[in-house]
């Protein structure tokens, strides 16, 4: 059968078959590459052995050790894991809340507002997402030290880095993410709906509260969830803007790994992984509605 | 009544609307740190916050700094290799997902986007443990392997979104007109996809160049990338040459992202016509 086919067809069939095989092979490699590390992480978080790579039986003791309170750092400045978690949640909630309100307002303002050079402004909105975290961290660090110096010379107040500076930094990058998500939602919005409300006698304020806001609400919520995960997961910007005592969970984990990789780290990472996963799945399913 | 008119006038009819003022304020907030950084990268004084005159010496110093140049070279090797591999695999993945249907396809699709969701630190820890379990020595190539994971996902996402907006009849028409499937793929599908592939590559290139956390855990001794070099220097205090380097990195990232977006936009526009 194959012999009766012209050569080019034969080559083609061969390419198709090998393409299919390659696709499957690649999927396997991809899954191996991507998932095996994560699976191993999760499995070893239940491993009784203290050393990774040896399986000694199932245990929940590493999770338990987290609940009993784990510390990292030198003898002088011990940081409890609960403090780190508390800091992470404080930063996450406040920065998400503020960034959601501001980002939504920017999204609305830019959609309604037509002016020259709008593309440039739109590009500027995207830029904080794309610039390296480490440069954002340095920029914030330089900025805060300048502000602190100015304040000290003007009023004599001495300020240091801490949770408030972390929150200010997180708001700065979260605004962009929320604004981008909300804008894409507003762009899909039918402008005639709002016009209809205005025609029917609602004022601007009323039509915003009763028509626009309920319609873009899923976009706002998914933007907020995205911002919350980013804020919880951020290491680099937090590291540069946090002073002593403002350790968040990723900074805590980083500090622990630098000492040695213990099963407790596997346990924390597993929990963080699933927490992010749940929030993002929630966010995507909201966006689809 | 009169008062309401006044409010309406200022709020809705003034030459500068609240939207402009608000947007301006927010951008000021978002960009003030970057602005300060840029200004200080031209400051002659190395230590104080005071302004001592304009200079380009910090930018000049970067070109003589061997460690920075070496780490830049490492970063480029990692990014180019990871993006090159991801471009081929990611495109194949997207095309394969669009063409073949198999059981568990939705799961597979969801799973392939996971690297975008998983916290960087969790990817870093799991890769580190994985490599330790396999007994693989850390080097520059372990960074490349770790970067391929997330670059692949970005390329695949950008290419699939383009594929879903393509007219499937184009390829069928080519096949009807006598092209072999390979010809149809190379001459019809690939040119249509190339803007998306390029845009995906540029995006993942930026991400690979910028990554600190994953690289720092998967790097062997001596395999320092640019963000790692910056990080280790910052711990001893911010020097003006690092300010200059940061400004250059922001500009480069912005430029690459702009080109990526432009390429994607052009591709979509051409398709519309």
XYZ file of C-alpha atoms in Angstrom:
562
model
C 0.000 0.000 0.000
C 2.709 2.372 1.005
C 4.722 1.515 -2.056
C 2.055 2.769 -4.446
C 2.171 6.213 -2.922
C 4.420 8.858 -4.414
C 7.532 9.688 -2.471
C 6.413 13.041 -1.158
C 3.264 11.483 0.280
C 5.299 8.785 1.957
C 7.553 11.337 3.542
C 4.508 13.227 4.598
C 2.900 10.242 6.256
C 6.142 9.593 8.022
C 6.319 13.171 9.231
C 2.758 13.016 10.476
C 3.333 9.809 12.390
C 6.532 11.060 13.911
C 4.850 14.376 14.689
C 2.191 12.595 16.652
C 4.757 10.479 18.452
C 6.791 13.584 19.178
C 3.776 15.343 20.574
C 3.117 12.501 22.958
C 6.739 12.165 23.890
C 6.931 15.861 24.504
C 3.853 15.831 26.674
C 5.408 13.114 28.771
C 8.661 15.026 29.075
C 6.718 18.172 29.897
C 4.726 16.466 32.604
C 7.818 14.791 33.941
C 9.659 18.089 34.001
C 6.909 20.139 35.451
C 4.985 17.871 37.706
C 7.470 15.407 39.038
C 9.260 18.107 41.063
C 5.962 19.274 42.519
C 4.782 15.723 43.201
C 8.076 14.938 44.902
C 7.753 18.092 46.979
C 4.291 17.087 48.165
C 5.291 13.467 48.841
C 8.406 14.406 50.773
C 6.454 16.801 52.941
C 4.937 13.624 54.445
C 8.257 11.825 54.699
C 9.408 10.726 58.124
C 13.065 10.959 57.189
C 14.748 14.272 57.782
C 16.875 13.886 54.691
C 15.217 14.270 51.344
C 15.693 11.374 48.938
C 15.122 8.652 51.530
C 11.592 7.472 52.235
C 11.009 6.328 55.794
C 7.253 6.239 56.102
C 4.275 8.555 56.295
C 4.089 11.276 58.902
C 2.287 14.534 59.530
C 4.930 15.765 61.942
C 6.277 18.454 59.604
C 2.868 20.009 59.244
C 2.496 19.698 62.986
C 5.818 21.433 63.526
C 4.464 24.356 61.506
C 1.482 24.625 63.798
C 3.630 24.461 66.862
C 5.576 27.389 65.564
C 8.792 27.303 63.632
C 11.553 29.818 63.884
C 14.272 30.973 61.590
C 17.162 33.301 62.030
C 19.878 33.851 64.563
C 19.449 33.598 68.317
C 18.986 37.330 68.601
C 16.302 37.860 66.001
C 14.114 34.826 65.828
C 11.117 35.080 63.597
C 8.152 32.839 64.187
C 6.413 31.333 61.204
C 3.121 32.658 62.579
C 4.481 36.193 62.552
C 5.559 35.691 58.947
C 2.134 34.394 57.993
C 0.446 37.238 59.850
C 2.646 39.795 58.059
C 1.937 38.174 54.699
C -1.803 38.319 55.302
C -1.702 41.925 56.544
C 0.278 43.010 53.481
C -1.906 40.904 51.174
C -5.245 42.195 52.433
C -4.360 45.881 52.733
C -2.473 46.120 49.451
C -5.162 44.153 47.609
C -7.935 46.302 49.030
C -6.301 49.607 48.158
C -4.992 48.428 44.778
C -8.413 47.067 43.815
C -10.144 50.380 44.421
C -7.448 52.453 42.725
C -6.960 49.999 39.853
C -10.693 49.835 39.135
C -10.882 53.626 39.094
C -7.955 53.826 36.664
C -9.568 51.191 34.481
C -12.817 53.167 34.390
C -11.127 56.502 33.889
C -9.016 55.297 30.988
C -11.856 53.546 29.221
C -14.112 56.599 29.322
C -11.501 59.108 28.677
C -10.340 59.747 25.150
C -7.297 61.841 24.586
C -4.202 62.037 22.492
C -1.332 59.789 23.464
C -3.668 57.265 25.006
C -1.594 54.381 23.656
C 1.426 55.723 25.510
C -0.527 55.896 28.763
C -1.793 52.364 28.167
C 1.751 51.169 27.655
C 2.749 52.858 30.891
C -0.019 50.955 32.643
C 1.462 47.675 31.450
C 5.068 48.528 32.197
C 5.085 47.766 35.949
C 3.989 44.215 35.064
C 6.876 43.721 32.701
C 9.799 45.428 34.432
C 12.028 43.146 36.513
C 10.986 42.731 40.128
C 14.520 43.339 41.226
C 14.686 46.775 39.595
C 11.316 47.664 41.103
C 12.732 46.615 44.474
C 15.815 48.777 44.010
C 13.742 51.734 42.827
C 11.559 51.498 45.925
C 14.585 51.127 48.173
C 16.260 54.239 46.722
C 12.972 56.113 46.841
C 12.273 55.275 50.482
C 15.767 56.139 51.630
C 15.446 59.514 49.897
C 12.051 60.175 51.476
C 13.316 59.160 54.910
C 16.343 61.419 54.592
C 14.191 64.327 53.510
C 11.756 63.757 56.352
C 14.535 63.569 58.858
C 16.127 66.788 57.727
C 12.774 68.575 57.606
C 11.019 67.353 60.718
C 13.605 65.367 62.649
C 11.446 62.242 62.433
C 13.336 59.028 61.982
C 11.526 56.427 59.917
C 12.712 52.957 58.992
C 11.610 50.280 56.551
C 8.858 48.026 57.808
C 5.429 46.682 56.970
C 4.047 50.040 55.758
C 6.797 50.350 53.146
C 6.141 46.774 52.006
C 2.450 47.607 51.630
C 3.195 50.778 49.648
C 5.450 48.775 47.319
C 2.869 46.047 46.806
C 0.111 48.539 46.054
C 2.328 50.113 43.390
C 2.643 46.912 41.382
C -0.829 45.523 42.131
C -2.589 48.592 40.719
C -1.382 47.650 37.246
C -2.627 44.086 37.425
C -6.075 45.070 38.716
C -6.395 47.884 36.165
C -5.487 45.573 33.263
C -7.994 42.891 34.302
C -10.781 45.413 34.976
C -10.143 47.232 31.704
C -10.523 44.085 29.655
C -13.870 43.559 31.378
C -15.001 47.140 30.720
C -14.005 46.855 27.080
C -16.536 44.022 26.672
C -19.240 46.126 28.278
C -22.104 47.395 26.137
C -22.020 51.214 26.512
C -25.673 51.482 25.490
C -26.720 49.934 28.800
C -25.390 52.874 30.727
C -26.764 55.346 28.213
C -30.157 53.702 28.565
C -30.012 54.168 32.332
C -29.116 57.835 31.856
C -31.943 58.258 29.344
C -34.365 56.698 31.778
C -33.563 59.349 34.337
C -30.772 57.923 36.484
C -27.976 60.321 37.269
C -24.340 59.461 36.595
C -23.781 58.248 40.109
C -26.848 56.005 40.155
C -26.138 54.494 36.772
C -22.619 53.713 37.915
C -23.755 51.965 41.102
C -26.670 50.090 39.623
C -25.531 49.320 36.076
C -21.764 49.593 35.560
C -20.526 48.267 38.872
C -22.641 45.075 38.934
C -21.558 44.334 35.366
C -17.836 44.753 35.929
C -17.962 43.200 39.398
C -16.587 39.770 38.302
C -13.640 41.526 36.652
C -12.928 43.502 39.811
C -13.106 40.382 41.949
C -10.811 38.343 39.733
C -8.364 41.264 39.569
C -8.420 41.427 43.360
C -7.771 37.686 43.706
C -4.888 37.925 41.258
C -3.418 40.833 43.204
C -3.808 38.916 46.454
C -1.911 35.868 45.143
C 0.834 38.035 43.680
C 1.183 39.864 46.945
C 1.332 36.634 48.963
C 3.903 35.092 46.624
C 6.181 38.068 46.131
C 9.685 37.690 47.446
C 12.000 40.164 45.720
C 10.125 43.431 46.230
C 9.232 42.484 49.791
C 12.835 41.613 50.563
C 14.029 45.072 49.557
C 11.275 47.085 51.202
C 10.983 45.134 54.464
C 13.048 46.091 57.415
C 13.790 43.953 60.443
C 10.659 42.327 61.832
C 8.622 42.633 58.653
C 9.354 39.120 57.398
C 6.675 37.676 55.135
C 6.186 34.005 54.336
C 8.277 33.846 51.122
C 11.107 35.756 52.825
C 10.851 33.330 55.742
C 11.072 30.314 53.425
C 14.008 31.873 51.595
C 15.815 32.374 54.883
C 15.152 28.767 55.849
C 16.414 27.291 52.584
C 19.603 29.292 52.810
C 20.294 27.398 56.027
C 19.232 23.952 54.795
C 16.320 22.299 53.047
C 14.264 20.664 55.779
C 11.008 18.755 55.401
C 9.219 21.641 57.100
C 9.999 23.757 54.027
C 8.366 21.110 51.869
C 5.297 21.357 54.095
C 5.122 25.181 53.852
C 5.669 25.129 50.088
C 2.952 22.522 49.655
C 0.485 24.647 51.596
C 1.433 27.803 49.662
C 1.102 25.927 46.391
C -2.415 24.751 47.087
C -3.498 28.094 48.518
C -2.372 29.917 45.334
C -3.945 27.258 43.165
C -7.324 27.590 44.857
C -7.323 31.387 44.644
C -6.329 31.421 40.964
C -8.833 28.750 39.940
C -11.472 30.823 41.727
C -10.327 33.927 39.899
C -10.396 32.263 36.463
C -13.821 30.751 36.990
C -15.121 34.186 37.979
C -13.642 35.711 34.864
C -15.344 33.172 32.647
C -18.811 34.050 33.954
C -29.961 74.690 41.894
C -27.240 77.084 41.125
C -24.819 75.092 43.232
C -25.602 71.879 41.380
C -24.844 73.593 38.116
C -21.535 74.654 39.431
C -20.708 71.108 40.526
C -21.763 69.711 37.204
C -19.708 72.267 35.407
C -16.540 71.576 37.282
C -16.920 67.829 37.479
C -18.150 67.019 34.018
C -17.277 69.977 31.832
C -14.053 71.374 33.128
C -11.177 71.186 30.639
C -9.291 68.841 32.946
C -11.629 66.055 33.996
C -11.347 64.090 37.227
C -10.278 61.091 35.180
C -7.198 62.896 33.922
C -6.286 64.170 37.374
C -6.804 60.786 38.977
C -4.926 58.858 36.297
C -2.111 61.367 36.537
C -1.902 60.968 40.297
C -1.856 57.181 40.105
C 0.870 57.149 37.484
C 2.818 59.572 39.614
C 2.568 57.106 42.501
C 3.510 54.113 40.362
C 6.403 55.819 38.627
C 7.839 58.074 41.309
C 10.268 55.403 42.612
C 11.448 54.668 39.076
C 11.834 58.377 38.401
C 13.919 58.837 41.550
C 16.041 55.844 40.547
C 16.628 57.277 37.090
C 17.569 60.702 38.433
C 20.002 59.203 40.932
C 21.676 57.073 38.299
C 22.958 60.374 36.842
C 24.038 61.765 40.207
C 27.725 62.413 40.643
C 27.693 61.723 44.376
C 28.206 58.073 45.233
C 26.859 58.083 48.766
C 24.614 60.934 49.760
C 21.093 61.616 48.702
C 22.142 65.142 47.766
C 22.456 66.134 44.142
C 26.030 66.887 43.122
C 25.815 67.256 39.411
C 25.127 65.311 36.278
C 27.386 62.476 35.218
C 27.370 59.453 32.974
C 30.246 57.782 34.814
C 28.059 55.099 36.449
C 26.880 53.931 33.055
C 30.454 53.956 31.851
C 31.592 51.945 34.852
C 29.222 49.117 33.979
C 31.138 48.354 30.798
C 34.337 47.883 32.736
C 32.815 45.684 35.407
C 33.852 42.130 34.591
C 31.470 40.454 37.027
C 28.466 42.273 35.643
C 29.418 41.492 32.068
C 29.942 37.827 32.901
C 26.617 37.565 34.687
C 24.949 39.322 31.753
C 26.484 36.732 29.468
C 25.165 33.923 31.700
C 21.708 35.491 31.732
C 21.715 35.768 27.954
C 22.844 32.145 27.510
C 20.075 30.955 29.848
C 17.385 33.135 28.285
C 18.281 32.419 24.653
C 18.546 28.653 25.174
C 15.398 28.402 27.290
C 13.400 30.558 24.871
C 14.718 28.697 21.822
C 13.688 25.319 23.206
C 10.360 26.684 24.468
C 9.545 28.288 21.119
C 9.665 24.912 19.346
C 8.048 22.869 22.115
C 5.484 25.517 23.040
C 4.324 25.940 19.441
C 4.049 22.185 19.009
C 2.134 21.949 22.247
C -0.328 24.639 21.194
C -0.834 23.159 17.711
C -1.165 19.660 19.145
C -3.734 20.792 21.693
C -5.747 22.555 19.011
C -5.656 19.670 16.508
C -5.940 16.430 18.366
C -8.618 15.647 20.843
C -7.895 13.044 23.428
C -9.139 12.077 26.819
C -8.140 14.399 29.604
C -7.412 17.232 27.173
C -8.967 19.913 29.379
C -6.938 18.658 32.305
C -3.789 18.653 30.214
C -4.472 22.194 29.034
C -5.106 23.418 32.563
C -2.028 21.632 33.807
C 0.208 23.182 31.170
C -0.646 26.655 32.456
C 0.176 25.744 36.024
C 3.702 27.236 36.049
C 2.128 30.665 35.645
C 0.138 30.159 38.834
C 2.438 28.284 41.176
C 4.410 30.643 43.440
C 7.989 31.097 42.242
C 9.350 29.997 45.573
C 7.417 26.715 45.390
C 8.778 26.065 41.873
C 12.248 26.861 43.155
C 12.005 24.558 46.177
C 10.472 21.672 44.235
C 13.050 21.938 41.446
C 15.830 22.012 43.999
C 14.552 18.874 45.750
C 13.904 17.169 42.425
C 17.456 17.783 41.249
C 18.793 16.609 44.595
C 16.750 13.407 44.389
C 18.036 12.704 40.894
C 21.530 13.572 42.005
C 22.035 16.113 39.239
C 24.847 18.586 39.813
C 23.662 22.203 39.763
C 25.083 24.308 36.936
C 24.027 26.877 34.373
C 22.054 24.165 32.558
C 19.870 23.391 35.548
C 18.749 27.050 35.415
C 17.978 26.591 31.713
C 15.900 23.486 32.487
C 13.952 25.297 35.192
C 13.351 28.307 32.953
C 12.089 26.172 30.070
C 9.224 25.100 32.340
C 7.697 28.549 32.622
C 8.801 29.881 29.204
C 7.046 26.918 27.588
C 3.779 27.826 29.277
C 3.943 31.455 28.117
C 4.735 30.586 24.501
C 1.967 27.976 24.474
C -0.595 30.447 25.846
C 0.186 33.188 23.344
C 0.260 30.753 20.395
C -2.980 29.022 21.413
C -4.860 32.265 21.758
C -3.767 33.123 18.235
C -4.666 29.654 16.941
C -8.173 29.903 18.325
C -8.771 33.096 16.366
C -7.442 31.618 13.101
C -9.731 30.499 10.304
C -9.463 26.683 10.200
C -10.624 26.711 6.562
C -7.309 28.168 5.425
C -5.440 24.988 6.147
C -8.235 22.838 4.755
C -8.225 24.901 1.573
C -4.499 24.343 1.188
C -5.007 20.611 1.633
C -7.844 20.601 -0.908
C -5.661 22.411 -3.392
C -3.126 19.613 -3.235
C -0.695 20.638 -0.562
C 0.609 17.888 1.644
C -0.086 18.329 5.387
C 3.538 19.288 5.924
C 3.364 21.914 3.203
C 0.088 23.168 4.607
C 1.655 23.474 8.033
C 4.852 25.152 6.847
C 3.333 27.441 4.209
C -0.053 28.306 5.651
C -0.235 27.727 9.382
C 3.283 28.668 10.429
C 3.365 32.082 8.700
C 0.019 32.881 10.295
C 1.328 31.863 13.688
C 4.744 33.463 13.476
C 3.786 36.844 15.000
C 2.332 35.052 18.002
C 5.358 32.771 18.307
C 7.658 35.775 18.169
C 5.590 37.688 20.724
C 5.538 34.688 23.057
C 9.302 34.307 22.709
C 9.947 37.953 23.515
C 7.692 37.812 26.557
C 9.324 34.695 27.932
C 12.753 36.153 27.145
C 11.979 39.107 29.403
C 10.679 36.817 32.134
C 13.729 34.595 31.942
C 16.102 37.568 32.075
C 14.242 38.974 35.087
C 13.904 35.849 37.176
C 15.820 35.878 40.424
C 14.230 33.348 42.734
C 14.207 30.231 40.562
C 17.679 30.944 39.185
C 19.176 31.469 42.616
C 18.053 28.028 43.790
C 18.945 26.091 40.662
C 22.289 27.752 39.910
C 25.532 25.915 40.418
C 28.594 27.657 41.760
C 29.841 30.304 39.356
C 26.620 30.297 37.350
C 25.529 33.762 38.456
C 22.830 35.471 36.423
C 22.352 39.231 36.270
C 19.515 39.469 38.838
C 21.541 37.275 41.202
C 24.570 39.533 40.816
C 22.453 42.608 41.487
C 20.868 40.955 44.495
C 24.179 40.034 46.072
C 25.509 43.570 45.595
C 22.444 45.274 46.981
C 22.853 43.551 50.320
C 25.865 45.712 51.006
C 24.012 48.897 50.074
C 22.785 50.487 46.865
C 25.596 51.847 44.714
C 24.992 54.287 41.870
C 26.232 51.812 39.245
C 23.447 49.439 40.278
C 20.988 52.298 39.829
C 22.338 52.775 36.323
C 22.084 49.062 35.601
C 18.491 48.986 36.871
C 17.526 51.866 34.606
C 19.036 50.029 31.640
C 17.153 46.842 32.582
C 13.836 48.696 32.860
C 14.400 50.285 29.454
C 15.399 46.980 27.869
C 12.425 45.099 29.342
C 10.032 47.842 28.284
C 11.477 47.879 24.776
C 11.261 44.104 24.324
C 7.690 44.079 25.662
C 6.772 46.916 23.321
C 8.190 45.090 20.304
C 6.318 41.919 21.357
C 3.033 43.770 21.643
C 3.623 45.590 18.363
C 4.378 42.336 16.515
C 1.244 40.730 17.939
C -0.875 43.760 17.056
C 0.454 43.879 13.497
C -0.237 40.179 13.060
C -3.816 40.584 14.227
C -4.379 43.583 12.023
C -3.078 41.762 8.971
C -5.443 38.926 9.715
C -8.404 41.316 9.921
C -7.707 42.516 6.415
